[in-house]
PDB file of C-alpha atoms and ligand atoms in Angstrom:
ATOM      1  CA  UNK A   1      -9.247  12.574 -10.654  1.00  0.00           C
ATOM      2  CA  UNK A   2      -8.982  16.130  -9.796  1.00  0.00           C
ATOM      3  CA  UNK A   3      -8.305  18.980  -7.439  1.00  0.00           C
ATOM      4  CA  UNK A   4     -12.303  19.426  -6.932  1.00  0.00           C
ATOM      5  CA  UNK A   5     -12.847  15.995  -5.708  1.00  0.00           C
ATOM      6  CA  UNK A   6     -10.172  15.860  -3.752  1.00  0.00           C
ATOM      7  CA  UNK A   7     -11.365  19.375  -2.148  1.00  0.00           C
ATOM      8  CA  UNK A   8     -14.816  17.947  -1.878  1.00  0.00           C
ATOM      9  CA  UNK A   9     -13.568  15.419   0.621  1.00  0.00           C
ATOM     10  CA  UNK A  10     -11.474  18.466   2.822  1.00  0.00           C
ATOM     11  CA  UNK A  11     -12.477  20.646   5.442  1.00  0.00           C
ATOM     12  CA  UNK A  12     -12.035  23.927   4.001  1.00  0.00           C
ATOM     13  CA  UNK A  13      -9.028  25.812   5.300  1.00  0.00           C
ATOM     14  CA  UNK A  14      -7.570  23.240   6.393  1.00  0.00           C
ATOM     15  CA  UNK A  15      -3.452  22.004   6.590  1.00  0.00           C
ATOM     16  CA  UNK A  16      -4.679  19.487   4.138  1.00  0.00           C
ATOM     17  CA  UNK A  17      -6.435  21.760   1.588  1.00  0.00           C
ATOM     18  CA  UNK A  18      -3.382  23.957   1.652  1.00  0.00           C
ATOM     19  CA  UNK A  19      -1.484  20.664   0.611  1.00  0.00           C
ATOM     20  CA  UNK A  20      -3.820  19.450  -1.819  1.00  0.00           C
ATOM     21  CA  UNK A  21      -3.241  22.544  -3.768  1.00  0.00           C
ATOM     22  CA  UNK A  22       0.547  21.724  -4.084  1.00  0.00           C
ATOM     23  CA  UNK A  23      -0.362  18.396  -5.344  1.00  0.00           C
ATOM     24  CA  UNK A  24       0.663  18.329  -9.117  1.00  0.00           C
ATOM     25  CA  UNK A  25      -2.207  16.024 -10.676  1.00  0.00           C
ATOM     26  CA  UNK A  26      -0.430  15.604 -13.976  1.00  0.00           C
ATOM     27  CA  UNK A  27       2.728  13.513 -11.930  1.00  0.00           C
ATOM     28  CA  UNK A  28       1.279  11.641  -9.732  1.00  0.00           C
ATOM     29  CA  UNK A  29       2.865   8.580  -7.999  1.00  0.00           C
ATOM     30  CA  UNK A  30       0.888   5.299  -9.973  1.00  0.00           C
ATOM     31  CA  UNK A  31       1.287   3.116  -7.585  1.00  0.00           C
ATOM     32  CA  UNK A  32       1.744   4.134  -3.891  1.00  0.00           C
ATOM     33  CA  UNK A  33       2.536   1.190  -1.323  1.00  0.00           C
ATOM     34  CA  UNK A  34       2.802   1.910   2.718  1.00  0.00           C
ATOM     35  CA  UNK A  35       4.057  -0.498   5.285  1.00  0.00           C
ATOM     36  CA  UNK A  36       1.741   0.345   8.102  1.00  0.00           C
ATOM     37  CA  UNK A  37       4.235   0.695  11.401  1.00  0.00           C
ATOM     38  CA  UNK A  38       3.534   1.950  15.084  1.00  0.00           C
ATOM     39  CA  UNK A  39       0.488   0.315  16.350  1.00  0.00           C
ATOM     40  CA  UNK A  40       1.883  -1.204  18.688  1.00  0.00           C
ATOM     41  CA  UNK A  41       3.731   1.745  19.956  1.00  0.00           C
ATOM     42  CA  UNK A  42       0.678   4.293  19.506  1.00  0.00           C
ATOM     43  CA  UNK A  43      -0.843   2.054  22.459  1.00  0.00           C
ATOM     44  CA  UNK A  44       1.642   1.373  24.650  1.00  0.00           C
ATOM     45  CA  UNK A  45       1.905   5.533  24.867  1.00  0.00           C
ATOM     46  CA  UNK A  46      -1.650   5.186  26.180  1.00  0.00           C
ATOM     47  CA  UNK A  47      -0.896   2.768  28.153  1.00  0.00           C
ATOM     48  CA  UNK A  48      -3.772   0.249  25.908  1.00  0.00           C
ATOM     49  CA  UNK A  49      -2.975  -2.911  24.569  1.00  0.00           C
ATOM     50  CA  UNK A  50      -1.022  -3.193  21.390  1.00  0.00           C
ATOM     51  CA  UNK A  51      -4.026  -4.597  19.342  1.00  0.00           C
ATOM     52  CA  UNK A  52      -5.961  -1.202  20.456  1.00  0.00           C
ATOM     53  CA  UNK A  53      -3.224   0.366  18.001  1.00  0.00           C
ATOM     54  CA  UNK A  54      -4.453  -2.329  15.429  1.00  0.00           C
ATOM     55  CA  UNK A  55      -7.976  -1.051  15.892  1.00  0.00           C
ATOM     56  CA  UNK A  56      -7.062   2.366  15.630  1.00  0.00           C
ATOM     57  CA  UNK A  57      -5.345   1.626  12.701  1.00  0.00           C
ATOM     58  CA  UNK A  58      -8.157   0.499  10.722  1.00  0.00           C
ATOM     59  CA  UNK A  59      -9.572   4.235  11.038  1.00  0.00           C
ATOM     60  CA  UNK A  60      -6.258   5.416   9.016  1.00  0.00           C
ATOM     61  CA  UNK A  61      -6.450   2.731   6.384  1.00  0.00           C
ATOM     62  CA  UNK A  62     -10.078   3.890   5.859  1.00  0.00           C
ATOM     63  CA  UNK A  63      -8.468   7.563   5.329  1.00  0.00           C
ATOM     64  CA  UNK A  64      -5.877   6.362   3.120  1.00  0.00           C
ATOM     65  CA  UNK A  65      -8.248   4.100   0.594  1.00  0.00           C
ATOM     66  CA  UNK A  66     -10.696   7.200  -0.138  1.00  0.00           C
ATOM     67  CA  UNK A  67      -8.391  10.024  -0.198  1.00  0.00           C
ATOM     68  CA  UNK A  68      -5.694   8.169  -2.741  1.00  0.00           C
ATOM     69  CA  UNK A  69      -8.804   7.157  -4.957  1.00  0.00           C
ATOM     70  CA  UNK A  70      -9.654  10.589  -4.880  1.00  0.00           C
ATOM     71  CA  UNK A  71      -6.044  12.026  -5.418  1.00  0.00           C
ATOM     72  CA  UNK A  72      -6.193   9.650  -8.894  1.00  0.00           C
ATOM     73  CA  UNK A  73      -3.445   7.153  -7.239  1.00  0.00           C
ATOM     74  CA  UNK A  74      -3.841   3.877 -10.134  1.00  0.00           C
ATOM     75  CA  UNK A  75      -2.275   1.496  -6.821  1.00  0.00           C
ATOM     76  CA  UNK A  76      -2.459   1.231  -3.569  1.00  0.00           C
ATOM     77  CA  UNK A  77      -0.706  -1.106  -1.522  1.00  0.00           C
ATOM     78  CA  UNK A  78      -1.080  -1.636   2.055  1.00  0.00           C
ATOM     79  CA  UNK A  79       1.251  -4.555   4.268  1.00  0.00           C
ATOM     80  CA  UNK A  80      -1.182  -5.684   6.476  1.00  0.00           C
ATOM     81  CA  UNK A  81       0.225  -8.792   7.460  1.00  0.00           C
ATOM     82  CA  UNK A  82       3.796 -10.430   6.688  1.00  0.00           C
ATOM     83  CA  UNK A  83       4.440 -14.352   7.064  1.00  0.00           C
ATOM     84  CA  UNK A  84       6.494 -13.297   9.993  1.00  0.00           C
ATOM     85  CA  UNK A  85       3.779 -11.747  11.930  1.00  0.00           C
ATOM     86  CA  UNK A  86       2.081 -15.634  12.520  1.00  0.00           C
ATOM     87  CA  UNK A  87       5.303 -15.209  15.314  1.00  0.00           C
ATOM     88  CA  UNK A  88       2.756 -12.859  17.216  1.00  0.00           C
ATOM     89  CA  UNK A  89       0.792 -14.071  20.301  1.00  0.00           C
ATOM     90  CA  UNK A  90      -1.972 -15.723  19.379  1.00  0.00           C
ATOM     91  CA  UNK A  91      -4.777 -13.297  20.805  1.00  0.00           C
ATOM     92  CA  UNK A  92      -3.254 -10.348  18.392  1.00  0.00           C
ATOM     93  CA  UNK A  93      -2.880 -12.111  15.200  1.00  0.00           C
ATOM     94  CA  UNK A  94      -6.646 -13.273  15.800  1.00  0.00           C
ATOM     95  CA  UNK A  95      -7.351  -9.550  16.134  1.00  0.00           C
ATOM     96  CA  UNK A  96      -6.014  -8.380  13.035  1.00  0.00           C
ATOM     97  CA  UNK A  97      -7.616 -11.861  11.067  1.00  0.00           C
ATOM     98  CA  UNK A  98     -10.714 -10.362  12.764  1.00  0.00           C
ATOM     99  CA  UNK A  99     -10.637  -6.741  11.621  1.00  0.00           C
ATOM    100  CA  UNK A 100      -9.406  -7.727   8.631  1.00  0.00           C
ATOM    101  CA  UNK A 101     -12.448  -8.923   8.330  1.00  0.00           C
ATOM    102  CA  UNK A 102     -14.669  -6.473  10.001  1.00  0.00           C
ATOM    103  CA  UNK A 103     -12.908  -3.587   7.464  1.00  0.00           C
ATOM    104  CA  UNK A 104     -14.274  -5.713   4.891  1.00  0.00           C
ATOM    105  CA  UNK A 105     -17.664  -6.186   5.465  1.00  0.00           C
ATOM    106  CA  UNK A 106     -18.477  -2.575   6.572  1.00  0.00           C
ATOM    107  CA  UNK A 107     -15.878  -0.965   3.550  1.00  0.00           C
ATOM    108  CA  UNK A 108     -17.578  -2.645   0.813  1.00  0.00           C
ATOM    109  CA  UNK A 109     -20.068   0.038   0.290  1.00  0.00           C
ATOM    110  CA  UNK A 110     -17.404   2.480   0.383  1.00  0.00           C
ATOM    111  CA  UNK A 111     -15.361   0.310  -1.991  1.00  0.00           C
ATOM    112  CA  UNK A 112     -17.484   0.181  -4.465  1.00  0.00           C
ATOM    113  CA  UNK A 113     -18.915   3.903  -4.165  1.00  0.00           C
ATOM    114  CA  UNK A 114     -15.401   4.811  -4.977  1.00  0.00           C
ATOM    115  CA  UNK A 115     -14.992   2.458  -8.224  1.00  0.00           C
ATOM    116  CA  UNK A 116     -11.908   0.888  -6.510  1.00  0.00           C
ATOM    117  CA  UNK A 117     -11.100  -3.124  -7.218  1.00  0.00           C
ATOM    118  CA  UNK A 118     -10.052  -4.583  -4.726  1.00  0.00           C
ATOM    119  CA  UNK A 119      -7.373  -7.597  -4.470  1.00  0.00           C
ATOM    120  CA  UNK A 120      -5.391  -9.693  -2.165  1.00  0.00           C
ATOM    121  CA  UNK A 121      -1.574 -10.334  -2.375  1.00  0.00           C
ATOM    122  CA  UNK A 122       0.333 -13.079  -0.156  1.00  0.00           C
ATOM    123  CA  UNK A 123       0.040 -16.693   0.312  1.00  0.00           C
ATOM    124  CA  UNK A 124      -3.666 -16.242   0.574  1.00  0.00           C
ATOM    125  CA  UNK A 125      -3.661 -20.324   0.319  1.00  0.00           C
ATOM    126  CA  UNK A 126      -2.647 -20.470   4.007  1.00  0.00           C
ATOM    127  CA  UNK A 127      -5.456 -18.334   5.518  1.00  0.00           C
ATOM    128  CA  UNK A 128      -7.959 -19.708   8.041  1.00  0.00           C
ATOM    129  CA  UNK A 129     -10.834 -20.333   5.629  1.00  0.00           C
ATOM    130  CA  UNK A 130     -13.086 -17.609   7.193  1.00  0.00           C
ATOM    131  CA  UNK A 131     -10.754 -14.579   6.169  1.00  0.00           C
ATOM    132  CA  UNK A 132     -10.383 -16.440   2.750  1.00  0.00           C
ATOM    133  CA  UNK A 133     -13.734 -16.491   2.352  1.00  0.00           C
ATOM    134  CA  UNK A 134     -14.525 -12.770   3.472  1.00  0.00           C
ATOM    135  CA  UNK A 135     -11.762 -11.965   1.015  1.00  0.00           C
ATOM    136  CA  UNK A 136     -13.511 -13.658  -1.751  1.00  0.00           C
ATOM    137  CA  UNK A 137     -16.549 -11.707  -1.163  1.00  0.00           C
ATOM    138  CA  UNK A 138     -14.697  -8.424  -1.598  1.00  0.00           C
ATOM    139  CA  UNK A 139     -12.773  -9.513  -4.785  1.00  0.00           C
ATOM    140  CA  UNK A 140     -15.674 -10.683  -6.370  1.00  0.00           C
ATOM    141  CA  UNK A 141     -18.032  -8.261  -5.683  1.00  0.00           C
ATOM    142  CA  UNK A 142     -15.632  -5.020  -6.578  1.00  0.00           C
ATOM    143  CA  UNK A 143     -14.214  -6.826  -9.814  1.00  0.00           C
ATOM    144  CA  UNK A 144     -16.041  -5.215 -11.827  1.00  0.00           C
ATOM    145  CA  UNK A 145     -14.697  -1.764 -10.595  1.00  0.00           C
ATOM    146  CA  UNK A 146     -12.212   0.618 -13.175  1.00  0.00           C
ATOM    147  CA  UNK A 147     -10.683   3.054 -10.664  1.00  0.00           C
ATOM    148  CA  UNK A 148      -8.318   2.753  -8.376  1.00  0.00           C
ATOM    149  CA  UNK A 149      -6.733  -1.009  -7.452  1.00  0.00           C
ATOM    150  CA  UNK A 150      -6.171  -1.448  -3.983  1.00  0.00           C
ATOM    151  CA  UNK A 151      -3.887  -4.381  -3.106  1.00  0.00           C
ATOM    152  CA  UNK A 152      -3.474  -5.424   0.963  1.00  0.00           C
ATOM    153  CA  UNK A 153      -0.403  -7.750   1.381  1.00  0.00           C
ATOM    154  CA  UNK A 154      -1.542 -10.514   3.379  1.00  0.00           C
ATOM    155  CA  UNK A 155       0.778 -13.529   4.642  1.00  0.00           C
ATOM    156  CA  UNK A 156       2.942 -11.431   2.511  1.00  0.00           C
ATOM    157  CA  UNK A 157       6.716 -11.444   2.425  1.00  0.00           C
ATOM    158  CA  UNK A 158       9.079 -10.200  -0.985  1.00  0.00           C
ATOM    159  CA  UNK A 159      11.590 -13.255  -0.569  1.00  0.00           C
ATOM    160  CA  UNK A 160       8.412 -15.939  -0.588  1.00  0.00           C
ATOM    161  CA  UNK A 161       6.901 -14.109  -3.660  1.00  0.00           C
ATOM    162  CA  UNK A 162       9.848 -14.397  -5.276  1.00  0.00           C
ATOM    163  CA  UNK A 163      10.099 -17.964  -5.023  1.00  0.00           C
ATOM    164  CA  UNK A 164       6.503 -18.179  -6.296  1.00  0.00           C
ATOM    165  CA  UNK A 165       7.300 -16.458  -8.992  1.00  0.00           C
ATOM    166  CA  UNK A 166      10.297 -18.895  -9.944  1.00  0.00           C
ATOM    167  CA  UNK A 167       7.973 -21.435  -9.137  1.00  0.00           C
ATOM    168  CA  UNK A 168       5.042 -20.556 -11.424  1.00  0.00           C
ATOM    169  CA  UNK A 169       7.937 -19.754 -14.438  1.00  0.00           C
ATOM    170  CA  UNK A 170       8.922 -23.593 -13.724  1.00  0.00           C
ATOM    171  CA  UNK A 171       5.579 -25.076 -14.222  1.00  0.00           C
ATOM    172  CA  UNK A 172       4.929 -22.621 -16.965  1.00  0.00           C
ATOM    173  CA  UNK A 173       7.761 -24.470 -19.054  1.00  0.00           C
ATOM    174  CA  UNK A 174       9.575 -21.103 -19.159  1.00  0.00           C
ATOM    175  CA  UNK A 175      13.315 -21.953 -20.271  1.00  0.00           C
ATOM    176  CA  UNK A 176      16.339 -19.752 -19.288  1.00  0.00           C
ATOM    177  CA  UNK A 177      16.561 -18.286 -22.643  1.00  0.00           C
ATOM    178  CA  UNK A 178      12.865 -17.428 -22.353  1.00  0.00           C
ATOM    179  CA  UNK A 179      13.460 -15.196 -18.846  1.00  0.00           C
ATOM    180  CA  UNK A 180      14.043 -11.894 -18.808  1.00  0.00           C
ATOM    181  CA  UNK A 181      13.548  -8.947 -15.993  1.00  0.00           C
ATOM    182  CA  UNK A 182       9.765  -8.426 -17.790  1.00  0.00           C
ATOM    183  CA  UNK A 183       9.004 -12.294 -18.327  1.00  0.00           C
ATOM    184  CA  UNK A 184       9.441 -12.665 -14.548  1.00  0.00           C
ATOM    185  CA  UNK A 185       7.736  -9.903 -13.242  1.00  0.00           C
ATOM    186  CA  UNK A 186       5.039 -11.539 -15.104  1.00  0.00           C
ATOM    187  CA  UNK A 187       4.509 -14.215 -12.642  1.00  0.00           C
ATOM    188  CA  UNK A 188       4.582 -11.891  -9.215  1.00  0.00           C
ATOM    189  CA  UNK A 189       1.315 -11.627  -7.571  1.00  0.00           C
ATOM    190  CA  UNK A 190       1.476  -8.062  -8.993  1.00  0.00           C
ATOM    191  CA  UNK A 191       1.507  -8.974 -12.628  1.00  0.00           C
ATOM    192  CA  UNK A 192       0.473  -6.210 -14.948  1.00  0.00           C
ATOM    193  CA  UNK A 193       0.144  -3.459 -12.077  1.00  0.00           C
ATOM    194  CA  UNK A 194       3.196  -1.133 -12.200  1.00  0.00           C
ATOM    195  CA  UNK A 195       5.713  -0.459  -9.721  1.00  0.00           C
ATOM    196  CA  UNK A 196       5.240   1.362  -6.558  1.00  0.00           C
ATOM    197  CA  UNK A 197       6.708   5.151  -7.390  1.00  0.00           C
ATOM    198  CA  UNK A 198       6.185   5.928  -4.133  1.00  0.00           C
ATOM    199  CA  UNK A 199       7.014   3.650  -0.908  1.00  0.00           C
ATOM    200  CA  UNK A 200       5.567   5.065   2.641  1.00  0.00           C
ATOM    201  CA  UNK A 201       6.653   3.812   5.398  1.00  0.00           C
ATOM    202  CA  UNK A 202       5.287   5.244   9.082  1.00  0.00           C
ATOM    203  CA  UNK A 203       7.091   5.260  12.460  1.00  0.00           C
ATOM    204  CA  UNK A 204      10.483   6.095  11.555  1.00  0.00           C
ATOM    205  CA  UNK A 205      12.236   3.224  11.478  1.00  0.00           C
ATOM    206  CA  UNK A 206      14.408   2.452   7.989  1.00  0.00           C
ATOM    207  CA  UNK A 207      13.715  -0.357   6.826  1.00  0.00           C
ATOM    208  CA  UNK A 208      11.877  -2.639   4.001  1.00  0.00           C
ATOM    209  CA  UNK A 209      10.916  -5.037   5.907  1.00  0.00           C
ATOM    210  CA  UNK A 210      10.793  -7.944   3.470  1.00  0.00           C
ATOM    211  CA  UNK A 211       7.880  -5.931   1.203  1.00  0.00           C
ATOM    212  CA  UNK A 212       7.948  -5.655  -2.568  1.00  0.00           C
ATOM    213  CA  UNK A 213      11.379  -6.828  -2.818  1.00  0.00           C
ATOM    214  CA  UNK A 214      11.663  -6.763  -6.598  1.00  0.00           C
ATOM    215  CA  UNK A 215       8.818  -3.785  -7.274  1.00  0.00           C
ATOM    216  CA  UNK A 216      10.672  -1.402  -5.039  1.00  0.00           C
ATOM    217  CA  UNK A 217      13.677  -1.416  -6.940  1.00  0.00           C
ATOM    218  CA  UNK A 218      13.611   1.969  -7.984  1.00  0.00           C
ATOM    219  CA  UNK A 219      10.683   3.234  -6.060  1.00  0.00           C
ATOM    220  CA  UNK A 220      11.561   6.810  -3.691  1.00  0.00           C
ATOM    221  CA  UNK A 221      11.057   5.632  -0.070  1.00  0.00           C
ATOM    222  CA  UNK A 222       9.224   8.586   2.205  1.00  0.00           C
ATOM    223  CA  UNK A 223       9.826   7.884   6.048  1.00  0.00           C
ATOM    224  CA  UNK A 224       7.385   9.788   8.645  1.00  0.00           C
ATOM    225  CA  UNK A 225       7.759   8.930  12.486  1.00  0.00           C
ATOM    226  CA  UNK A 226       3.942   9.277  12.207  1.00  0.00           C
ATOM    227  CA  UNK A 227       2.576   6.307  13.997  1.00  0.00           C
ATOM    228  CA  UNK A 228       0.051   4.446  11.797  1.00  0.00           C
ATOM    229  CA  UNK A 229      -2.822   5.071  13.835  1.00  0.00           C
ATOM    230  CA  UNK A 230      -2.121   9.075  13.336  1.00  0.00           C
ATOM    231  CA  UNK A 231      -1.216   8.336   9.767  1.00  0.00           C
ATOM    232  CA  UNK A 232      -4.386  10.476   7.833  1.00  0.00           C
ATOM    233  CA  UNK A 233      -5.365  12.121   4.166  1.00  0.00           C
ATOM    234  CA  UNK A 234      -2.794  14.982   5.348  1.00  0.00           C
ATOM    235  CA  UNK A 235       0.452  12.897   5.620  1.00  0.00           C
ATOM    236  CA  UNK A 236      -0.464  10.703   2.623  1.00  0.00           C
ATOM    237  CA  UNK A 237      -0.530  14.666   0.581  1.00  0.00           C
ATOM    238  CA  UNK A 238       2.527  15.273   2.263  1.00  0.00           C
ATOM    239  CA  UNK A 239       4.236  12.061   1.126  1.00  0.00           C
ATOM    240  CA  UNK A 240       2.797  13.374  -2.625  1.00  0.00           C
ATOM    241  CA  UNK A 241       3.965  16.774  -2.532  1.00  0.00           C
ATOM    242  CA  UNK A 242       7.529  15.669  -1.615  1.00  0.00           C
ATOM    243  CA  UNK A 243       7.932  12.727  -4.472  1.00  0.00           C
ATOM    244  CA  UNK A 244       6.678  14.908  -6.905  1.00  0.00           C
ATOM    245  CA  UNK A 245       9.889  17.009  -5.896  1.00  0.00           C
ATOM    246  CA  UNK A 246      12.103  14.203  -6.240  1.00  0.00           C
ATOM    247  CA  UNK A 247      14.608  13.567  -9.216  1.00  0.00           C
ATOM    248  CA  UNK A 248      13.993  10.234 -10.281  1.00  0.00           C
ATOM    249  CA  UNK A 249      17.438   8.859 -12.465  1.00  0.00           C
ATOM    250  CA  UNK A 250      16.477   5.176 -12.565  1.00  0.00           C
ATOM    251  CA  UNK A 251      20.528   4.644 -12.360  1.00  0.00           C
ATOM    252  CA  UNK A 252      21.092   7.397 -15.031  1.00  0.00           C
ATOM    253  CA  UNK A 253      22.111  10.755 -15.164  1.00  0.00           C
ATOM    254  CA  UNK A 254      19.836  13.908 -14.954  1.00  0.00           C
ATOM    255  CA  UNK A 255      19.312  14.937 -18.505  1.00  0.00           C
ATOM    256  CA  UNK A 256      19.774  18.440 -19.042  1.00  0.00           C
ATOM    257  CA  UNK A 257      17.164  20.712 -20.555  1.00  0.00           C
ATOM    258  CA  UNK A 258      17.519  20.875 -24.253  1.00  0.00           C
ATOM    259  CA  UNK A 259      18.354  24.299 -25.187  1.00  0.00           C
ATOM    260  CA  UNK A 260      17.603  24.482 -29.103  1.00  0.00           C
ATOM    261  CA  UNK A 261      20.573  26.548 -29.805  1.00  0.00           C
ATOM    262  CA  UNK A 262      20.053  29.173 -32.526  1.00  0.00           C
ATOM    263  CA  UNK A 263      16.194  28.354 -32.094  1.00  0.00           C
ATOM    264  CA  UNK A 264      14.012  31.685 -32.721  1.00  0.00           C
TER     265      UNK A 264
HETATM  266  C1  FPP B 301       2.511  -2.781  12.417  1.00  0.00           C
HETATM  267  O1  FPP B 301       2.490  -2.248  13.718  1.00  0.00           O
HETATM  268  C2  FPP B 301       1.170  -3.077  11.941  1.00  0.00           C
HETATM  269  C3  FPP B 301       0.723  -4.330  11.634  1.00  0.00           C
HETATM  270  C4  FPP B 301       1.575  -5.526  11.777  1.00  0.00           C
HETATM  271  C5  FPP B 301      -0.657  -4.602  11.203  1.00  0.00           C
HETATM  272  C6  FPP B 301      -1.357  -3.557  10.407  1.00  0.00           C
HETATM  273  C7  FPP B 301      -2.795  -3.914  10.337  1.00  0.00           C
HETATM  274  C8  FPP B 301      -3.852  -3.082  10.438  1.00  0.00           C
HETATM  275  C9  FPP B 301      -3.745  -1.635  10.543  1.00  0.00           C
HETATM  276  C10 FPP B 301      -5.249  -3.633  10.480  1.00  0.00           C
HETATM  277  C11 FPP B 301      -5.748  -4.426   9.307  1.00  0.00           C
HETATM  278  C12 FPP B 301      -5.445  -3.866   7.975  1.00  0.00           C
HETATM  279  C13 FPP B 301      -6.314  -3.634   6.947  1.00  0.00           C
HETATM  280  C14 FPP B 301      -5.722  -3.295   5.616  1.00  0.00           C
HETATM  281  C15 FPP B 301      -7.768  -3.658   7.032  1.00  0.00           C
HETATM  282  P1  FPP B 301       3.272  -2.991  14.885  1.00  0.00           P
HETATM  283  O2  FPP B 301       2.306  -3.823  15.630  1.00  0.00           O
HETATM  284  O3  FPP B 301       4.446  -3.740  14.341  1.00  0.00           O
HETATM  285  O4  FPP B 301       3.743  -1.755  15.736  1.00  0.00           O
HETATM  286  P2  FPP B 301       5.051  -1.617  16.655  1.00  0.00           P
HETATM  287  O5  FPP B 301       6.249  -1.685  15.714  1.00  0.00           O
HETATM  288  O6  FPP B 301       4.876  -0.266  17.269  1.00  0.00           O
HETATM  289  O7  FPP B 301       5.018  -2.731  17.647  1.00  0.00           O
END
């Protein structure tokens, strides 16, 4: 993608067009994944109830899917729902199950205007068979889509996958001599996307929360006490801007610029 599109999208003059020209389009992030935090605060500081925040939310996610297929992001990633969050009341994880859904049906068009594939990662097994089925729709119809790949974690937690994945080796017939690092990766639910660059996480708090437990081993982690339902294109540029300044070792050391000595 490209500056123009981007700009296309961008009220002129805006915060946000200043940071889109500070994006550097040649280094962008691959994959980007967010854990979506603060809905549940956002509405308590309006006094609402917390699945108001969820609602809101949805408005941000919109946001986030079109301006990172715009940027030229190859991955998004957005936790939507951990195995942990079936610990909820009742009437709230209905909510989310149900605008889940809703985001589906009325972001297809938008989906597939925007070339972006869509895909589901989690124990998707274990969903009531109307989100399943809504889910389906929106795989299927945006398969056919090259541009971005936009993954929502759903009954999702890191530990679980990781059993899956030891699972799937096992009935694979993989031996121990057979596994390495790359072999294994091979049976995540992300097989054959790369690993988030860039990890997001809104509402300050520090932690990983169970998400990507073996992808984000070298990702850079960008905290914002943004709430999620606040969380829009702007924040997502700023989250760019300051990866793109990061120094990335991967456990080595910074290698110094070659200086050809004697060199004309
Ligand atoms: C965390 O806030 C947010 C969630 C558990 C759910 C996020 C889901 C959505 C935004 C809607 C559906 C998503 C898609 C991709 C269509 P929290 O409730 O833990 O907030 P709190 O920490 O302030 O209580």
């Amino acid at each position: 993608m490209s500056l123009e599109q981007l700009l296309a999208w961008i009220p002129p003059g805006s915060p946000d067009e200043a940071l889109a020209r500070q994006v550097n389009f040649d280094q962008l992030p691959a994959h980007v994944a967010i854990i979506m935090d603060g809905n549940g605060r956002w509405a308590a500081e309006r006094h609402l109830p917390r699945v108001e925040g969820h609602r809101a939310g949805i408005d941000s996610v919109r946001d986030v899917v079109e301006t990172s297929a715009r940027l030229g992001i190859d991955v998004l990633t957005l936790y939507a729902f951990s195995i942990e969050n079936w610990k909820r009341p009742r009437a709230e994880v209905n909510t989310l199950m149900t605008l889940l859904k809703r985001y589906l049906r009325l972001e297809l068009g938008t989906l597939l205007k925007n070339n972006i594939r869509f895909r589901v990662i989690g124990r998707v097994d274990e969903l009531p068979p109307d989100v399943r089925h809504e889910l389906e729709i929106g795989i299927g119809r945006t398969a056919g889509n090259t541009g971005m790949l936009f993954n929502i974690a759903l009954n999702y937690s890191g530990r679980a996958e990781i059993v899956d994945a030891a699972r799937r080796a096992i009935a694979a017939g993989i031996t121990p001599d057979d596994l390495d690092e790359q072999h294994f990766s091979d049976f995540l639910y992300t097989a054959g996307q790369p690993d988030p660059d860039l990890l997001i996480r809104t509402s300050g708090e520090m932690r990983v929360s169970n998400f990507l437990l073996w992808q984000i081993a070298y990702s850079e982690i960008w905290v914002t006490e943004t709430f999620w339902p606040d969380f829009r294109c702007r924040h997502l540029l700023e989250a760019v801007v300051a990866y793109q300044k990061r120094d990335r070792r991967y456990g080595g050391i910074k290698q110094p610029t070659t200086v050809a000595l004697g060199a004309k």
